[in-house]
C-alpha positions as protocol buffer text, in pm:
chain_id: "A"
residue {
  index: 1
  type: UNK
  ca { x: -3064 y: 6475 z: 4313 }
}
residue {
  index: 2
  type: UNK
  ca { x: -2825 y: 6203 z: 4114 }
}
residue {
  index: 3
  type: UNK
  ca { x: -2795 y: 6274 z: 3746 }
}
residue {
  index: 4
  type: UNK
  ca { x: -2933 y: 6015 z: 3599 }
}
residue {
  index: 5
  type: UNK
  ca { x: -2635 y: 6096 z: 3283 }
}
residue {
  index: 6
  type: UNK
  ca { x: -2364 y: 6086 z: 3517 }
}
residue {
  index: 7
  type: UNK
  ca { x: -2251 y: 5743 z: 3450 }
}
residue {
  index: 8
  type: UNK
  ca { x: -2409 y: 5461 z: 3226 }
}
residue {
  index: 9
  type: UNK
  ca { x: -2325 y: 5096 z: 3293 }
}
residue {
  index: 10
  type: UNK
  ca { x: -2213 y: 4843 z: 3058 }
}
residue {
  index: 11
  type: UNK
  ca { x: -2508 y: 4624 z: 2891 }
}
residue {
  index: 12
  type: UNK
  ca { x: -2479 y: 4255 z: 3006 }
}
residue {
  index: 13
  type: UNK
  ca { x: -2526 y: 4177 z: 2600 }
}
residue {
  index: 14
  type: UNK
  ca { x: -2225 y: 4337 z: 2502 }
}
residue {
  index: 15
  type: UNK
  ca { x: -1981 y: 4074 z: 2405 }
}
residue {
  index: 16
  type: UNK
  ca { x: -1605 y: 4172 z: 2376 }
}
residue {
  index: 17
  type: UNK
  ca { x: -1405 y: 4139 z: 2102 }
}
residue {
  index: 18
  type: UNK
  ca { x: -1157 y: 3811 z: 2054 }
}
residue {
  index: 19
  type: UNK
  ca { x: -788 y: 3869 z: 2176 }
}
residue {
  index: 20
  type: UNK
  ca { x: -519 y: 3802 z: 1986 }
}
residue {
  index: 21
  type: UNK
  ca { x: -393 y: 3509 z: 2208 }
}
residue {
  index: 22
  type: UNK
  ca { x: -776 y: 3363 z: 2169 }
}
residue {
  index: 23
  type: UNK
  ca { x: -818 y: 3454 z: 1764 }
}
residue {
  index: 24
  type: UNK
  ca { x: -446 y: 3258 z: 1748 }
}
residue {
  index: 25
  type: UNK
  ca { x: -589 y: 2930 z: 1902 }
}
residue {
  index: 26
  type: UNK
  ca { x: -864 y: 2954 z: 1665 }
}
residue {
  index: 27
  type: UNK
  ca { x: -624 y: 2965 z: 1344 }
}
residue {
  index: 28
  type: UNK
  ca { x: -439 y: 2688 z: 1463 }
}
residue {
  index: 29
  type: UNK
  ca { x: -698 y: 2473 z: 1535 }
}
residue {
  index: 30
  type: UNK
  ca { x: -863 y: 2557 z: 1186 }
}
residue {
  index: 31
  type: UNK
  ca { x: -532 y: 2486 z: 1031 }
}
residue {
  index: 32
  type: UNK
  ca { x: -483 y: 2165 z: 1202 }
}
residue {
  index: 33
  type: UNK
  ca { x: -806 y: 2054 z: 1111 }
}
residue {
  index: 34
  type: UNK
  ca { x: -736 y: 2138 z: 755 }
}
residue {
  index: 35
  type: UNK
  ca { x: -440 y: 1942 z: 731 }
}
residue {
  index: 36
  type: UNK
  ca { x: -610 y: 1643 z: 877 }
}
residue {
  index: 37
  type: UNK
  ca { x: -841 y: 1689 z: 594 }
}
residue {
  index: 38
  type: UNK
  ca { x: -600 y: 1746 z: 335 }
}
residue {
  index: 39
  type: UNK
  ca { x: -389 y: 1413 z: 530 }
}
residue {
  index: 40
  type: UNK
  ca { x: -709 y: 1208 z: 456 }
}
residue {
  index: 41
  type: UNK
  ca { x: -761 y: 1328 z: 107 }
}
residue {
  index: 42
  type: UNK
  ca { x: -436 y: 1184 z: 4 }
}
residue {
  index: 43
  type: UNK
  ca { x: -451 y: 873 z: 222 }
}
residue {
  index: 44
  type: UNK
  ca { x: -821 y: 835 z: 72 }
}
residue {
  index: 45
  type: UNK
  ca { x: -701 y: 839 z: -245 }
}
residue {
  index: 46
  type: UNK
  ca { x: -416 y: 644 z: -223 }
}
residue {
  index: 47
  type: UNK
  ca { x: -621 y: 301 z: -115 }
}
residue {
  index: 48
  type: UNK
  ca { x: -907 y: 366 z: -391 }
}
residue {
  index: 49
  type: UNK
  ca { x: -899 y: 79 z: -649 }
}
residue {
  index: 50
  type: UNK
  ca { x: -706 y: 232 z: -972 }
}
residue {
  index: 51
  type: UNK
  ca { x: -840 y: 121 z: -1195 }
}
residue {
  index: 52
  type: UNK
  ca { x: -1211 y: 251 z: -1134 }
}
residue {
  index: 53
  type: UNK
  ca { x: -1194 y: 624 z: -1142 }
}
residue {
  index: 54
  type: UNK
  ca { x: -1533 y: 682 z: -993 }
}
residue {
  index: 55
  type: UNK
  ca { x: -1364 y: 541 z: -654 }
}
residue {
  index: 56
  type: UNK
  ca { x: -1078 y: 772 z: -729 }
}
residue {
  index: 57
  type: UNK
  ca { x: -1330 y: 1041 z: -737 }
}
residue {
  index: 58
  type: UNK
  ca { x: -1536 y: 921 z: -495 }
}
residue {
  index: 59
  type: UNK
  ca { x: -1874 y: 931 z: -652 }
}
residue {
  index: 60
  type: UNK
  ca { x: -2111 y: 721 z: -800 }
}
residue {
  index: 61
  type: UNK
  ca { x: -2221 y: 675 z: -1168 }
}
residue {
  index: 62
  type: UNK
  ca { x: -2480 y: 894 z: -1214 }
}
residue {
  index: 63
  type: UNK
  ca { x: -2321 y: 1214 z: -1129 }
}
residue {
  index: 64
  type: UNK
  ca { x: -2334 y: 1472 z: -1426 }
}
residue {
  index: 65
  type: UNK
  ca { x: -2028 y: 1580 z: -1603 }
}
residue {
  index: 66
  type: UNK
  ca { x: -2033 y: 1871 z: -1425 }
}
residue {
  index: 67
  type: UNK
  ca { x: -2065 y: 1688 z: -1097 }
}
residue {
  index: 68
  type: UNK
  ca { x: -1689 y: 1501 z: -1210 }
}
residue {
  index: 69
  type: UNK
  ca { x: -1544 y: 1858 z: -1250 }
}
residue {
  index: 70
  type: UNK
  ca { x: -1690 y: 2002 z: -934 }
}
residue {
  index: 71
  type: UNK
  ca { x: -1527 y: 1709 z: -747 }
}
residue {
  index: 72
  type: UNK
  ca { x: -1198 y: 1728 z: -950 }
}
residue {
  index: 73
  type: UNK
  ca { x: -1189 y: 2096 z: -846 }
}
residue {
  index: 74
  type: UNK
  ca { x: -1239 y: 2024 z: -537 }
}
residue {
  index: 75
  type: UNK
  ca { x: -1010 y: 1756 z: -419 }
}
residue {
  index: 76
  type: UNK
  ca { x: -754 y: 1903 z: -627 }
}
residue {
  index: 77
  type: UNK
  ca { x: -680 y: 2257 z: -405 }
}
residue {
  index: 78
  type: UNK
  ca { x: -686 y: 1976 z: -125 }
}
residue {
  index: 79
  type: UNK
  ca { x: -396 y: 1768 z: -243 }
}
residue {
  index: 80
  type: UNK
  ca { x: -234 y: 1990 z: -506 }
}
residue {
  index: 81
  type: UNK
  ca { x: 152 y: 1920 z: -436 }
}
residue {
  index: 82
  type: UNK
  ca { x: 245 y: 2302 z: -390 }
}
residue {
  index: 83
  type: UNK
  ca { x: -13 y: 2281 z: -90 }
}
residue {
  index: 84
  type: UNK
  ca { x: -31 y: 1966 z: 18 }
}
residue {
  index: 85
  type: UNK
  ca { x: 294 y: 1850 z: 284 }
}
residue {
  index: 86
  type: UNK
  ca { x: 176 y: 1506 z: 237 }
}
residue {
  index: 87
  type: UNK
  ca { x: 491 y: 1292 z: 83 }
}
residue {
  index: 88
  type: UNK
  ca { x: 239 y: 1127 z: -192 }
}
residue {
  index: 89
  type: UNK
  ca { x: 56 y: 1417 z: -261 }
}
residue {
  index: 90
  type: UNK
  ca { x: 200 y: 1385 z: -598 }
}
residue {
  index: 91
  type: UNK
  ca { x: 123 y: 1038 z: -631 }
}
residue {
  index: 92
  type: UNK
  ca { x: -261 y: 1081 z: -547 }
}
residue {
  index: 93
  type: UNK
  ca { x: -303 y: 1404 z: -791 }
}
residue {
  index: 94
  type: UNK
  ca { x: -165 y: 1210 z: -1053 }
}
residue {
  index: 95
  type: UNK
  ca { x: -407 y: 991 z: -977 }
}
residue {
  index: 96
  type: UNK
  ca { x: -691 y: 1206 z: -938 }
}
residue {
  index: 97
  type: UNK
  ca { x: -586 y: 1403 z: -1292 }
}
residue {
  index: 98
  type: UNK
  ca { x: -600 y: 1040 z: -1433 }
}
residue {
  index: 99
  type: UNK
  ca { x: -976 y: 976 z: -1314 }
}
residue {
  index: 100
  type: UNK
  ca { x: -1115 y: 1286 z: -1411 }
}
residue {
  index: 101
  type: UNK
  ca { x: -932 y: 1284 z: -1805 }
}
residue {
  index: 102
  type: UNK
  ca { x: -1116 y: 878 z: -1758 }
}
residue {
  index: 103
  type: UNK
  ca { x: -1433 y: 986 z: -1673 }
}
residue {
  index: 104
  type: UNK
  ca { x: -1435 y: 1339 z: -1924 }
}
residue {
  index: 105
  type: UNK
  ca { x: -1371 y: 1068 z: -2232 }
}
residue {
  index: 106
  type: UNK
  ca { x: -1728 y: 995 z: -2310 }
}
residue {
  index: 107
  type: UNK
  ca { x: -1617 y: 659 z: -2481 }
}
residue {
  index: 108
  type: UNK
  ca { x: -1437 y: 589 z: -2154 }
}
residue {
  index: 109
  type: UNK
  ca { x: -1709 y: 664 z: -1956 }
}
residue {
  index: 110
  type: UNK
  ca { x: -1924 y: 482 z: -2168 }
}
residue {
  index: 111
  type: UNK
  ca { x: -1755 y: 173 z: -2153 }
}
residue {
  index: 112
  type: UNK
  ca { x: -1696 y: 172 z: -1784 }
}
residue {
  index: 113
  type: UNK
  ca { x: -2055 y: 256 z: -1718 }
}
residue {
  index: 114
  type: UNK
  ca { x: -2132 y: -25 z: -1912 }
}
residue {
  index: 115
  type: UNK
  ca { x: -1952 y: -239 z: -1697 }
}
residue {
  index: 116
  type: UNK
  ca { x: -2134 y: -111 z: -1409 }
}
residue {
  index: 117
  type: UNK
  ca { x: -2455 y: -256 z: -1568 }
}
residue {
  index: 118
  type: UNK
  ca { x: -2352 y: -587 z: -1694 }
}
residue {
  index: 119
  type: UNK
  ca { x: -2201 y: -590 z: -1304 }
}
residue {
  index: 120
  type: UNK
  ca { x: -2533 y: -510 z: -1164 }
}
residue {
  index: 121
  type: UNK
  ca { x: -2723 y: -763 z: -1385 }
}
residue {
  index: 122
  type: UNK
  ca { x: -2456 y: -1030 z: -1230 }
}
residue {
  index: 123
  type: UNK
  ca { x: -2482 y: -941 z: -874 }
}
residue {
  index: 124
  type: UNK
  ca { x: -2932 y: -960 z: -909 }
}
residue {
  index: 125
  type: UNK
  ca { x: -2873 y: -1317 z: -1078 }
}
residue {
  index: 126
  type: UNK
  ca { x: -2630 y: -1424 z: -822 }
}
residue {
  index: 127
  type: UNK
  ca { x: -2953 y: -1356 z: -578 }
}
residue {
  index: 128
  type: UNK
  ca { x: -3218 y: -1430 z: -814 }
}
residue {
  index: 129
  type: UNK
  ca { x: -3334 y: -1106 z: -804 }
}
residue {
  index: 130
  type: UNK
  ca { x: -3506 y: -942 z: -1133 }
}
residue {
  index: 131
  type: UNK
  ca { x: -3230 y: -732 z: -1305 }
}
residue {
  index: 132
  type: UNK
  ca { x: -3502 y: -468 z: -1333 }
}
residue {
  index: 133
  type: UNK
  ca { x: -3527 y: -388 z: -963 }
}
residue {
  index: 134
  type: UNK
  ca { x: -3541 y: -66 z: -820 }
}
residue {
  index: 135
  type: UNK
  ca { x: -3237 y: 36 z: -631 }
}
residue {
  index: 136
  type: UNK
  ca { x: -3467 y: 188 z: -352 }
}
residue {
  index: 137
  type: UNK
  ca { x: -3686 y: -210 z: -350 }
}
residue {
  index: 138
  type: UNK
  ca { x: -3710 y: -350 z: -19 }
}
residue {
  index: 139
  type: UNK
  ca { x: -3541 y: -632 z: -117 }
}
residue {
  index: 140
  type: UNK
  ca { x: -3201 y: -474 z: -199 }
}
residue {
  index: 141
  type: UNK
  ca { x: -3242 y: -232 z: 116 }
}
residue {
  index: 142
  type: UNK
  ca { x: -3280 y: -580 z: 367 }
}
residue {
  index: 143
  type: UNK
  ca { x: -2983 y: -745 z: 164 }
}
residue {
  index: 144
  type: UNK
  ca { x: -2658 y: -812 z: 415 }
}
residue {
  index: 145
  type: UNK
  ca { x: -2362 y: -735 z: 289 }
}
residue {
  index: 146
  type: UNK
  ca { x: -2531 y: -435 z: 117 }
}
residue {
  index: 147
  type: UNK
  ca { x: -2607 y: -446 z: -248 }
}
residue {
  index: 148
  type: UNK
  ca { x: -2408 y: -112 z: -294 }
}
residue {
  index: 149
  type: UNK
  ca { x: -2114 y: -334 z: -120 }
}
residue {
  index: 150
  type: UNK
  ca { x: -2204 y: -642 z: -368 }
}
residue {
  index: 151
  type: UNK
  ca { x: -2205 y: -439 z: -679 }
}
residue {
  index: 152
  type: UNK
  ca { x: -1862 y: -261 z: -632 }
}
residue {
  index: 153
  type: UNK
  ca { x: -1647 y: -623 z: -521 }
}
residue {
  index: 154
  type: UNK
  ca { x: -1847 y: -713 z: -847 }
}
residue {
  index: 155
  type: UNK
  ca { x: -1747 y: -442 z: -1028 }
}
residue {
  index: 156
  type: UNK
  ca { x: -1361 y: -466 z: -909 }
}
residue {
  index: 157
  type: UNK
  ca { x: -1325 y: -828 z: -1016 }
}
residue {
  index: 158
  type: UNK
  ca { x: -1470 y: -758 z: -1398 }
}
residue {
  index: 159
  type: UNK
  ca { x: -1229 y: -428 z: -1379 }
}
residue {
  index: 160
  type: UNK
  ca { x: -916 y: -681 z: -1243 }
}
residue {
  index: 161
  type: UNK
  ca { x: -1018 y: -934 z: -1531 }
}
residue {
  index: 162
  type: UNK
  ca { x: -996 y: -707 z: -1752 }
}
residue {
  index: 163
  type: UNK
  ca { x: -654 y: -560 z: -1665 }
}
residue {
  index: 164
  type: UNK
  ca { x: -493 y: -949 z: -1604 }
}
residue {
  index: 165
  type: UNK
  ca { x: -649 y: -1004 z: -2011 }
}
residue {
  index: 166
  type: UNK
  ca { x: -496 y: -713 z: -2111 }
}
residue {
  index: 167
  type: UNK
  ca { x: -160 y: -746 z: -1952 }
}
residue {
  index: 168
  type: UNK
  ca { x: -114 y: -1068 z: -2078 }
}
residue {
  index: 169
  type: UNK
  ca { x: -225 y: -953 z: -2511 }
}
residue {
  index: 170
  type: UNK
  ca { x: 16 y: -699 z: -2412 }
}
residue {
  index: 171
  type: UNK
  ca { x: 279 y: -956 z: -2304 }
}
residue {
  index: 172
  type: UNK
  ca { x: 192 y: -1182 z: -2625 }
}
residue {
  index: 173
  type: UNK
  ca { x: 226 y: -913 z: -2868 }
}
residue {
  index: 174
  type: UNK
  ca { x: 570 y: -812 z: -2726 }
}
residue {
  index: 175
  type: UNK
  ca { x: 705 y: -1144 z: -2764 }
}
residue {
  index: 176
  type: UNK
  ca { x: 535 y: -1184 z: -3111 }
}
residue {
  index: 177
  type: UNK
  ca { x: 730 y: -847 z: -3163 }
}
residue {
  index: 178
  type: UNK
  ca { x: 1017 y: -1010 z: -3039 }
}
residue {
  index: 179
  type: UNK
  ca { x: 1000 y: -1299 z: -3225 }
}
residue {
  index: 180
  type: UNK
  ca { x: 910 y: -1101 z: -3511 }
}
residue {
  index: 181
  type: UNK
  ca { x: 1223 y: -883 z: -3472 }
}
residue {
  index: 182
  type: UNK
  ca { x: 1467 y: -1199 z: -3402 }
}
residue {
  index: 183
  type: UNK
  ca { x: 1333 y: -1335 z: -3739 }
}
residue {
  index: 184
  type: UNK
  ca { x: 1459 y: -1055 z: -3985 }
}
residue {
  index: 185
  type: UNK
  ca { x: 1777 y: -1014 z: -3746 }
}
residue {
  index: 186
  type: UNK
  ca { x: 1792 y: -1381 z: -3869 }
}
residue {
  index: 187
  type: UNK
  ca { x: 1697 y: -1293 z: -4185 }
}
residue {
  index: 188
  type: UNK
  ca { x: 1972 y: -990 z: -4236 }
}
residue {
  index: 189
  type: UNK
  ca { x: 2271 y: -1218 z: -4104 }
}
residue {
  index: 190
  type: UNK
  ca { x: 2148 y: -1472 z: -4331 }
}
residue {
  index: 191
  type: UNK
  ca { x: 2190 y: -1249 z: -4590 }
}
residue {
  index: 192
  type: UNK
  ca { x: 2521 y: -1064 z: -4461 }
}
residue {
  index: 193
  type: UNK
  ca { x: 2654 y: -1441 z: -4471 }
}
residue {
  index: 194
  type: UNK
  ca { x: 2584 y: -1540 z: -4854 }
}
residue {
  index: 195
  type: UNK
  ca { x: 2644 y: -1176 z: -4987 }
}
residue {
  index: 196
  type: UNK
  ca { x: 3039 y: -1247 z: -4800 }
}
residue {
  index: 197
  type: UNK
  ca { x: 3050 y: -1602 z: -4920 }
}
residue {
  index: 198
  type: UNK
  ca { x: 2968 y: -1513 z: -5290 }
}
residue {
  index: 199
  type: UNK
  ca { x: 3260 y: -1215 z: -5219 }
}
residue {
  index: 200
  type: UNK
  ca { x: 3514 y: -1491 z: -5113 }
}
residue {
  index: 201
  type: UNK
  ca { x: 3436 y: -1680 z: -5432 }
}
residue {
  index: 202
  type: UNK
  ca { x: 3467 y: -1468 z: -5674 }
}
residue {
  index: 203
  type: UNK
  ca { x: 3776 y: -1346 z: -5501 }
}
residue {
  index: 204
  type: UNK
  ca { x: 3920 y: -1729 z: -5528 }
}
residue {
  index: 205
  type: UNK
  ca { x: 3790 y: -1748 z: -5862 }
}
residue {
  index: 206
  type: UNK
  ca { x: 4167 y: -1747 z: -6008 }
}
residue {
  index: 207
  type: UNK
  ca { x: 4297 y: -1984 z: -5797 }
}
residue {
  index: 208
  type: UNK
  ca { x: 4021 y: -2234 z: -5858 }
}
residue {
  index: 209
  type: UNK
  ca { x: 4081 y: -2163 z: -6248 }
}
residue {
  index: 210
  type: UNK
  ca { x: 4460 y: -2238 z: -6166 }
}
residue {
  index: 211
  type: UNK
  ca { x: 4370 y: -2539 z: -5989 }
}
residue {
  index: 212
  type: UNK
  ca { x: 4187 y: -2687 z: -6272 }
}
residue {
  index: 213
  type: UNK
  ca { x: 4420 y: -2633 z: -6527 }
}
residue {
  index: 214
  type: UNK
  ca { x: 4677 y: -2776 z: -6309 }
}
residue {
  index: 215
  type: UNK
  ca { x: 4509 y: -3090 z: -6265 }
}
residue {
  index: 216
  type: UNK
  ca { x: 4379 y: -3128 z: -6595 }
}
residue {
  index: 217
  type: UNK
  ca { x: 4726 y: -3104 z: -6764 }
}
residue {
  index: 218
  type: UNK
  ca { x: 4869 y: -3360 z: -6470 }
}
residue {
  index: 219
  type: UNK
  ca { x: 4619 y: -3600 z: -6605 }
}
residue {
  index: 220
  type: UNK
  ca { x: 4719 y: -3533 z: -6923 }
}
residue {
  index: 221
  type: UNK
  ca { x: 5114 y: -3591 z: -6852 }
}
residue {
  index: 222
  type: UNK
  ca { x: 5002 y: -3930 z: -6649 }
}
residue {
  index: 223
  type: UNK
  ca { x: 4759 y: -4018 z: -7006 }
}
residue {
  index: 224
  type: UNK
  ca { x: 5099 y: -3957 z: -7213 }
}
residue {
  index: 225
  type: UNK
  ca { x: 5312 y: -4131 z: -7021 }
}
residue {
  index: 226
  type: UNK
  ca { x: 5078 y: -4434 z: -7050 }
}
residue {
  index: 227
  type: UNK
  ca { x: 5094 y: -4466 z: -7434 }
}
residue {
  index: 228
  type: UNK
  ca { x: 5460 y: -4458 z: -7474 }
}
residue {
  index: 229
  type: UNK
  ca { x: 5497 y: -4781 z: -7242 }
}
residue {
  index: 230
  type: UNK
  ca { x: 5211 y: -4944 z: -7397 }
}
């Protein structure tokens, strides 16, 4: 009679452990998929308008402070320049530091969500829509280009309007500075002139004396002379 212990066959659910050759594909493809993502992240950032942070950031205006934070966080150990082998990683953290410091200044924040609602109000006019609509009324959902799309090209041109306004009372106050500073360089020469011009005459002050007394006694001679042939 066969012992029924004598020899035990595999189970057909056992599953063998990964070789090394197999568990090595699988880290390179995880690795190459993370720099694709960490590729994108940079690129992503790179061709988000500057100057609205919440495209920087990629998220919307009613995400929580902590929400900013938790992004920040989290595209940062994505394109941190002592990880990231793109060559404008630095560029795009710079960039993302610069929206998150934006968007953690409540006065920023404020202002630029502020924006956001006077860009909003715009956009419902422009399609004589109520400006208190829902964001989830059928109306918005059925609009083509979306009204997502309409507020954020209406958004960007306040934003750029603001910037051109801005460069340009920056310009002006340079050149008033300029102006400003060209008027007591004016003023100092000006100064520098008549303080060496009143030098120079006192300096000739003696010879001037000597000239006088010169001609006064030649007219003098020339009066004498006169009177005797008279």
């Amino acid at each position: 009679m066969a012992s029924a212990s004598s020899s035990k066959e595999p189970s057909k659910n056992t599953k063998s452990a990964p070789n090394l050759e197999d568990l090595e594909k699988l880290l390179a493809r995880e690795e190459t998929a993370l720099e694709r993502d960490l590729e994108e992240s940079v690129e992503r950032i790179l061709k988000a308008f500057k100057l609205n942070p919440y495209d920087i950031l990629a998220i919307t205006p009613d995400a929580s402070a902590d929400d900013v934070k938790k992004r920040y966080r989290h595209l940062s150990l994505y394109i941190h320049p002592d990880k990231a082998t793109h060559p404008r990683a630095s560029e795009a953290f710079d960039l993302l530091k610069k929206a998150e410091s934006e968007l953690s200044d409540k006065e920023k924040r404020g202002d630029l969500d502020q924006l956001y609602v006077q860009a909003r109000s715009l956009v419902l006019k422009s399609l004589s829509l109520p400006t208190a609509i829902e964001d989830d009324d059928p109306r918005l959902k059925a609009l083509q280009p979306g009204f997502r799309e309409s507020l954020l090209k209406q958004v960007k041109d306040i934003l750029i309007d603001e910037e051109v306004r801005r460069r340009k009372a920056y310009k002006l106050n340079l050149a008033n500075e300029g102006l400003e500073a060209k008027k007591k360089e004016e003023e100092v020469a000006n100064k520098k002139r008549k303080a060496e011009e009143d030098k120079l005459w006192e300096e000739n002050r003696d010879q001037r004396v000597d000239s006088w007394r010169s001609f006064t006694a030649g007219k003098k001679k020339k009066k004498a002379k006169v009177n005797v042939l008279g």
